[in-house]
PDB file of C-alpha atoms in Angstrom:
ATOM      1  CA  UNK A   1      25.598  61.798 103.852  1.00  0.00           C
ATOM      2  CA  UNK A   2      25.834  65.640 103.954  1.00  0.00           C
ATOM      3  CA  UNK A   3      23.670  67.818 106.233  1.00  0.00           C
ATOM      4  CA  UNK A   4      22.751  71.046 105.114  1.00  0.00           C
ATOM      5  CA  UNK A   5      21.355  73.932 107.245  1.00  0.00           C
ATOM      6  CA  UNK A   6      17.879  74.742 105.848  1.00  0.00           C
ATOM      7  CA  UNK A   7      18.147  78.323 107.016  1.00  0.00           C
ATOM      8  CA  UNK A   8      20.821  78.843 104.220  1.00  0.00           C
ATOM      9  CA  UNK A   9      19.782  79.574 100.654  1.00  0.00           C
ATOM     10  CA  UNK A  10      21.208  76.463  98.955  1.00  0.00           C
ATOM     11  CA  UNK A  11      21.806  76.802  95.260  1.00  0.00           C
ATOM     12  CA  UNK A  12      21.205  80.606  95.280  1.00  0.00           C
ATOM     13  CA  UNK A  13      23.903  82.156  92.802  1.00  0.00           C
ATOM     14  CA  UNK A  14      26.388  83.968  94.901  1.00  0.00           C
ATOM     15  CA  UNK A  15      29.604  83.953  92.830  1.00  0.00           C
ATOM     16  CA  UNK A  16      30.756  84.075  89.316  1.00  0.00           C
ATOM     17  CA  UNK A  17      34.190  83.117  88.016  1.00  0.00           C
ATOM     18  CA  UNK A  18      35.949  82.814  84.648  1.00  0.00           C
ATOM     19  CA  UNK A  19      35.889  79.271  83.649  1.00  0.00           C
ATOM     20  CA  UNK A  20      37.704  79.545  80.133  1.00  0.00           C
ATOM     21  CA  UNK A  21      38.443  81.990  77.213  1.00  0.00           C
ATOM     22  CA  UNK A  22      40.050  84.929  78.908  1.00  0.00           C
ATOM     23  CA  UNK A  23      43.147  86.496  77.806  1.00  0.00           C
ATOM     24  CA  UNK A  24      43.128  85.348  74.190  1.00  0.00           C
ATOM     25  CA  UNK A  25      44.558  86.975  71.053  1.00  0.00           C
ATOM     26  CA  UNK A  26      43.320  86.543  67.619  1.00  0.00           C
ATOM     27  CA  UNK A  27      43.134  88.431  64.310  1.00  0.00           C
ATOM     28  CA  UNK A  28      41.025  91.519  64.491  1.00  0.00           C
ATOM     29  CA  UNK A  29      37.354  90.939  63.332  1.00  0.00           C
ATOM     30  CA  UNK A  30      37.497  87.142  63.940  1.00  0.00           C
ATOM     31  CA  UNK A  31      36.231  84.952  66.733  1.00  0.00           C
ATOM     32  CA  UNK A  32      38.337  83.831  69.511  1.00  0.00           C
ATOM     33  CA  UNK A  33      39.210  80.044  69.530  1.00  0.00           C
ATOM     34  CA  UNK A  34      37.793  79.426  73.100  1.00  0.00           C
ATOM     35  CA  UNK A  35      34.256  80.718  73.684  1.00  0.00           C
ATOM     36  CA  UNK A  36      34.037  82.572  76.884  1.00  0.00           C
ATOM     37  CA  UNK A  37      32.489  80.502  79.705  1.00  0.00           C
ATOM     38  CA  UNK A  38      31.746  81.214  83.477  1.00  0.00           C
ATOM     39  CA  UNK A  39      31.064  79.098  86.487  1.00  0.00           C
ATOM     40  CA  UNK A  40      28.312  80.248  89.064  1.00  0.00           C
ATOM     41  CA  UNK A  41      28.386  78.823  92.417  1.00  0.00           C
ATOM     42  CA  UNK A  42      26.536  79.360  95.669  1.00  0.00           C
ATOM     43  CA  UNK A  43      28.032  80.533  98.976  1.00  0.00           C
ATOM     44  CA  UNK A  44      29.162  77.003  99.567  1.00  0.00           C
ATOM     45  CA  UNK A  45      31.109  76.719  96.342  1.00  0.00           C
ATOM     46  CA  UNK A  46      28.483  74.274  94.694  1.00  0.00           C
ATOM     47  CA  UNK A  47      27.560  74.760  91.113  1.00  0.00           C
ATOM     48  CA  UNK A  48      24.138  76.425  90.429  1.00  0.00           C
ATOM     49  CA  UNK A  49      22.318  75.175  87.369  1.00  0.00           C
ATOM     50  CA  UNK A  50      19.836  77.183  85.489  1.00  0.00           C
ATOM     51  CA  UNK A  51      21.018  80.599  86.180  1.00  0.00           C
ATOM     52  CA  UNK A  52      20.886  83.197  83.283  1.00  0.00           C
ATOM     53  CA  UNK A  53      24.305  84.430  82.361  1.00  0.00           C
ATOM     54  CA  UNK A  54      24.201  87.667  80.142  1.00  0.00           C
ATOM     55  CA  UNK A  55      27.367  87.989  77.944  1.00  0.00           C
ATOM     56  CA  UNK A  56      27.858  91.711  76.647  1.00  0.00           C
ATOM     57  CA  UNK A  57      30.486  93.393  74.698  1.00  0.00           C
ATOM     58  CA  UNK A  58      32.055  96.428  76.533  1.00  0.00           C
ATOM     59  CA  UNK A  59      34.963  97.605  74.404  1.00  0.00           C
ATOM     60  CA  UNK A  60      36.466  96.948  71.017  1.00  0.00           C
ATOM     61  CA  UNK A  61      33.204  97.041  69.082  1.00  0.00           C
ATOM     62  CA  UNK A  62      32.968  93.238  68.630  1.00  0.00           C
ATOM     63  CA  UNK A  63      29.940  90.937  68.776  1.00  0.00           C
ATOM     64  CA  UNK A  64      28.878  88.007  71.150  1.00  0.00           C
ATOM     65  CA  UNK A  65      26.420  85.406  70.310  1.00  0.00           C
ATOM     66  CA  UNK A  66      23.896  84.932  71.830  1.00  0.00           C
ATOM     67  CA  UNK A  67      22.840  88.339  73.232  1.00  0.00           C
ATOM     68  CA  UNK A  68      19.945  86.586  75.291  1.00  0.00           C
ATOM     69  CA  UNK A  69      20.982  84.973  78.554  1.00  0.00           C
ATOM     70  CA  UNK A  70      22.834  81.634  78.404  1.00  0.00           C
ATOM     71  CA  UNK A  71      21.546  79.246  81.410  1.00  0.00           C
ATOM     72  CA  UNK A  72      24.157  77.408  83.410  1.00  0.00           C
ATOM     73  CA  UNK A  73      24.081  73.687  83.178  1.00  0.00           C
ATOM     74  CA  UNK A  74      23.972  70.988  85.913  1.00  0.00           C
ATOM     75  CA  UNK A  75      27.806  71.775  86.223  1.00  0.00           C
ATOM     76  CA  UNK A  76      27.008  75.451  87.011  1.00  0.00           C
ATOM     77  CA  UNK A  77      28.733  76.464  83.668  1.00  0.00           C
ATOM     78  CA  UNK A  78      27.527  78.705  81.064  1.00  0.00           C
ATOM     79  CA  UNK A  79      29.301  79.251  77.632  1.00  0.00           C
ATOM     80  CA  UNK A  80      28.741  81.861  75.056  1.00  0.00           C
ATOM     81  CA  UNK A  81      28.345  80.447  71.507  1.00  0.00           C
ATOM     82  CA  UNK A  82      30.949  82.846  70.210  1.00  0.00           C
ATOM     83  CA  UNK A  83      32.773  86.197  70.647  1.00  0.00           C
ATOM     84  CA  UNK A  84      34.020  87.923  67.648  1.00  0.00           C
ATOM     85  CA  UNK A  85      36.525  90.670  68.257  1.00  0.00           C
ATOM     86  CA  UNK A  86      36.124  94.217  66.685  1.00  0.00           C
ATOM     87  CA  UNK A  87      37.707  95.002  63.275  1.00  0.00           C
ATOM     88  CA  UNK A  88      40.371  97.294  64.741  1.00  0.00           C
ATOM     89  CA  UNK A  89      43.408  95.787  66.429  1.00  0.00           C
ATOM     90  CA  UNK A  90      43.766  96.233  70.092  1.00  0.00           C
ATOM     91  CA  UNK A  91      41.984  95.553  73.221  1.00  0.00           C
ATOM     92  CA  UNK A  92      38.551  94.018  73.550  1.00  0.00           C
ATOM     93  CA  UNK A  93      36.452  93.365  76.667  1.00  0.00           C
ATOM     94  CA  UNK A  94      33.434  91.243  77.342  1.00  0.00           C
ATOM     95  CA  UNK A  95      31.359  91.290  80.590  1.00  0.00           C
ATOM     96  CA  UNK A  96      29.392  88.155  81.893  1.00  0.00           C
ATOM     97  CA  UNK A  97      26.682  89.031  84.406  1.00  0.00           C
ATOM     98  CA  UNK A  98      24.628  86.468  86.510  1.00  0.00           C
ATOM     99  CA  UNK A  99      21.951  88.051  88.701  1.00  0.00           C
ATOM    100  CA  UNK A 100      22.842  87.565  92.404  1.00  0.00           C
ATOM    101  CA  UNK A 101      26.434  86.607  91.486  1.00  0.00           C
ATOM    102  CA  UNK A 102      27.910  89.716  90.019  1.00  0.00           C
ATOM    103  CA  UNK A 103      29.948  90.367  86.764  1.00  0.00           C
ATOM    104  CA  UNK A 104      33.212  89.126  85.570  1.00  0.00           C
ATOM    105  CA  UNK A 105      35.177  90.682  82.590  1.00  0.00           C
ATOM    106  CA  UNK A 106      37.068  88.843  79.842  1.00  0.00           C
ATOM    107  CA  UNK A 107      39.833  90.432  77.864  1.00  0.00           C
ATOM    108  CA  UNK A 108      41.109  89.597  74.383  1.00  0.00           C
ATOM    109  CA  UNK A 109      43.524  91.349  71.967  1.00  0.00           C
ATOM    110  CA  UNK A 110      42.814  91.763  68.275  1.00  0.00           C
ATOM    111  CA  UNK A 111      46.010  91.641  66.248  1.00  0.00           C
TER     112      UNK A 111
END
């Protein structure tokens, strides 16, 4: 069996990484085909369940659903329901933030 040091915070969120949905391109004003998702891990690289991840549009004027935090599952993954790009062609960015783990930024291009 595995032994863990009890002095370390096991399963405390420490890192956030893009799981899927970055770098997409789609028609402006429509949703990307792969909803953005992130993986939250602890300092040992283990997935952390039940961490609230907030997705928020930064650039491009699109919308993300939901605007409330999405909890990570047992696999440490949280996925937005949808990300709709802004109506104007060009760059769009979306941040995903998990308390204690930081923020990652997704990019997409509206065509």
